[in-house]
Tab-separated table of C-alpha atoms in Angstrom:
chain	number	residue	atom	x	y	z
A	17	GLN	CA	-52.228	-117.425	-51.639
A	18	VAL	CA	-54.514	-119.883	-53.897
A	19	GLN	CA	-55.429	-119.942	-57.275
A	20	LEU	CA	-58.190	-122.105	-58.940
A	21	TRP	CA	-59.125	-122.055	-62.132
A	22	GLU	CA	-62.585	-123.658	-63.534
A	23	SER	CA	-63.221	-124.723	-66.648
A	24	GLY	CA	-65.887	-127.202	-68.698
A	25	GLY	CA	-68.436	-124.963	-68.927
A	26	GLY	CA	-70.516	-124.327	-72.240
A	27	LEU	CA	-73.699	-124.790	-73.667
A	28	VAL	CA	-75.825	-127.980	-73.452
A	29	GLN	CA	-79.394	-129.356	-74.345
A	30	PRO	CA	-81.821	-130.410	-71.126
A	31	GLY	CA	-81.009	-133.664	-70.329
A	32	GLY	CA	-77.421	-133.504	-71.288
A	33	SER	CA	-74.382	-134.069	-69.384
A	34	LEU	CA	-71.718	-131.567	-68.386
A	35	ARG	CA	-68.104	-132.160	-66.549
A	36	LEU	CA	-66.594	-128.988	-64.567
A	37	SER	CA	-63.051	-129.146	-63.485
A	38	CYS	CA	-61.208	-126.871	-61.069
A	39	ALA	CA	-57.212	-127.100	-60.429
A	40	SER	CA	-55.511	-125.769	-57.598
A	41	SER	CA	-52.184	-124.422	-56.867
A	42	ALA	CA	-52.529	-125.039	-53.113
A	43	ARG	CA	-49.210	-126.762	-51.401
A	44	LEU	CA	-51.283	-129.191	-49.364
A	45	PHE	CA	-54.631	-129.483	-51.424
A	46	SER	CA	-55.255	-132.649	-49.260
A	47	LEU	CA	-56.114	-130.340	-46.640
A	48	TYR	CA	-58.810	-128.336	-48.152
A	49	THR	CA	-62.450	-128.779	-48.535
A	50	MET	CA	-63.546	-128.228	-51.881
A	51	GLY	CA	-66.753	-126.773	-53.208
A	52	TRP	CA	-68.613	-125.924	-56.086
A	53	TYR	CA	-70.917	-123.019	-55.889
A	54	ARG	CA	-73.042	-121.503	-58.515
A	55	GLN	CA	-75.037	-117.709	-59.288
A	56	ALA	CA	-77.591	-117.712	-61.445
A	57	PRO	CA	-78.710	-113.792	-62.805
A	58	GLY	CA	-80.586	-112.181	-59.936
A	59	LYS	CA	-80.009	-114.318	-57.770
A	60	GLN	CA	-78.182	-115.397	-54.392
A	61	ARG	CA	-74.781	-117.495	-55.160
A	62	GLU	CA	-75.657	-121.111	-53.665
A	63	LEU	CA	-73.935	-123.979	-52.455
A	64	VAL	CA	-74.181	-126.975	-55.113
A	65	ALA	CA	-71.641	-129.586	-53.587
A	66	PHE	CA	-68.529	-129.808	-51.588
A	67	ILE	CA	-66.194	-132.772	-50.229
A	68	THR	CA	-63.683	-132.975	-47.469
A	69	SER	CA	-60.602	-133.716	-46.904
A	70	GLY	CA	-61.903	-137.093	-45.784
A	71	LYS	CA	-64.301	-137.525	-49.115
A	72	ARG	CA	-67.250	-136.547	-47.495
A	73	ARG	CA	-70.004	-135.203	-49.819
A	74	ASN	CA	-72.668	-133.460	-49.626
A	75	TYR	CA	-75.170	-131.475	-51.706
A	76	ALA	CA	-77.535	-129.273	-52.513
A	77	ASP	CA	-81.356	-131.009	-52.777
A	78	SER	CA	-81.504	-129.635	-56.307
A	79	VAL	CA	-78.649	-131.404	-57.444
A	80	LYS	CA	-79.044	-134.518	-55.529
A	81	GLY	CA	-79.080	-138.058	-57.933
A	82	ARG	CA	-78.002	-135.695	-61.125
A	83	PHE	CA	-74.474	-134.234	-59.952
A	84	THR	CA	-71.238	-135.669	-58.559
A	85	ILE	CA	-68.560	-134.229	-56.933
A	86	SER	CA	-65.291	-136.122	-56.750
A	87	ARG	CA	-61.144	-135.197	-55.977
A	88	ASP	CA	-58.349	-135.806	-57.689
A	89	ASN	CA	-55.014	-135.131	-55.055
A	90	ALA	CA	-52.631	-136.391	-56.742
A	91	LYS	CA	-53.484	-133.664	-59.348
A	92	ASN	CA	-54.658	-130.739	-57.387
A	93	THR	CA	-58.428	-131.112	-58.569
A	94	VAL	CA	-62.035	-131.192	-57.859
A	95	TYR	CA	-64.454	-132.317	-60.723
A	96	LEU	CA	-68.478	-131.703	-61.003
A	97	GLN	CA	-69.965	-133.931	-63.029
A	98	MET	CA	-73.377	-132.703	-64.157
A	99	ASN	CA	-76.005	-135.103	-65.312
A	100	SER	CA	-79.958	-135.045	-66.059
A	101	LEU	CA	-79.341	-131.078	-66.701
A	102	LYS	CA	-81.936	-129.037	-66.457
A	103	PRO	CA	-82.433	-124.943	-67.367
A	104	GLU	CA	-82.807	-124.271	-64.146
A	105	ASP	CA	-79.083	-125.217	-63.608
A	106	THR	CA	-78.278	-122.492	-65.695
A	107	ALA	CA	-75.512	-120.008	-63.700
A	108	VAL	CA	-72.352	-119.524	-63.134
A	109	TYR	CA	-70.048	-122.249	-61.391
A	110	TYR	CA	-67.107	-121.066	-58.824
A	111	CYS	CA	-64.502	-123.485	-57.257
A	112	ASN	CA	-63.838	-122.733	-53.852
A	113	ALA	CA	-61.019	-124.132	-51.344
A	114	LEU	CA	-61.437	-123.485	-47.981
A	115	HIS	CA	-58.447	-125.082	-45.480
A	116	GLU	CA	-60.090	-127.295	-43.011
A	117	LEU	CA	-57.972	-125.986	-39.859
A	118	ASP	CA	-57.158	-121.992	-40.547
A	119	LEU	CA	-59.970	-121.204	-42.612
A	120	HIS	CA	-58.526	-119.471	-45.224
A	121	ASN	CA	-60.975	-119.185	-47.550
A	122	TYR	CA	-60.086	-118.595	-52.142
A	123	TRP	CA	-62.931	-118.156	-54.897
A	124	GLY	CA	-62.094	-119.130	-58.703
A	125	GLN	CA	-63.549	-116.991	-61.743
A	126	GLY	CA	-66.013	-118.783	-62.751
A	127	THR	CA	-67.328	-121.009	-65.520
A	128	GLN	CA	-70.743	-120.455	-67.307
A	129	VAL	CA	-73.157	-123.030	-67.516
A	130	THR	CA	-75.941	-122.520	-69.952
A	131	VAL	CA	-78.677	-125.521	-70.367
A	132	SER	CA	-81.078	-124.786	-73.275
A	133	SER	CA	-82.686	-125.848	-76.111
């Protein structure tokens, strides 16, 4: 069983920045693909970004050039640096861990990001 703890959400003005963190209890963290998802009120949960064990990255078109996902395997932590934030980025952001071999999947509780003037 893997537990995930998100932090770093909050209220920010348009054009501002936030950095989200997700700490994991995974015994072999380096074997997981780590991802960030978000869900806005009344909308489906969507993939924002993921990073594989080989540090291959992928981003949703809506955040390309503004968000950066990274990982620190020594700290069992994945990050999401969010720059040039827009009101449309407002959502609950969830951390996800996917074991690349057995495909077991885990979710954090989420952290609220609100972009507003």
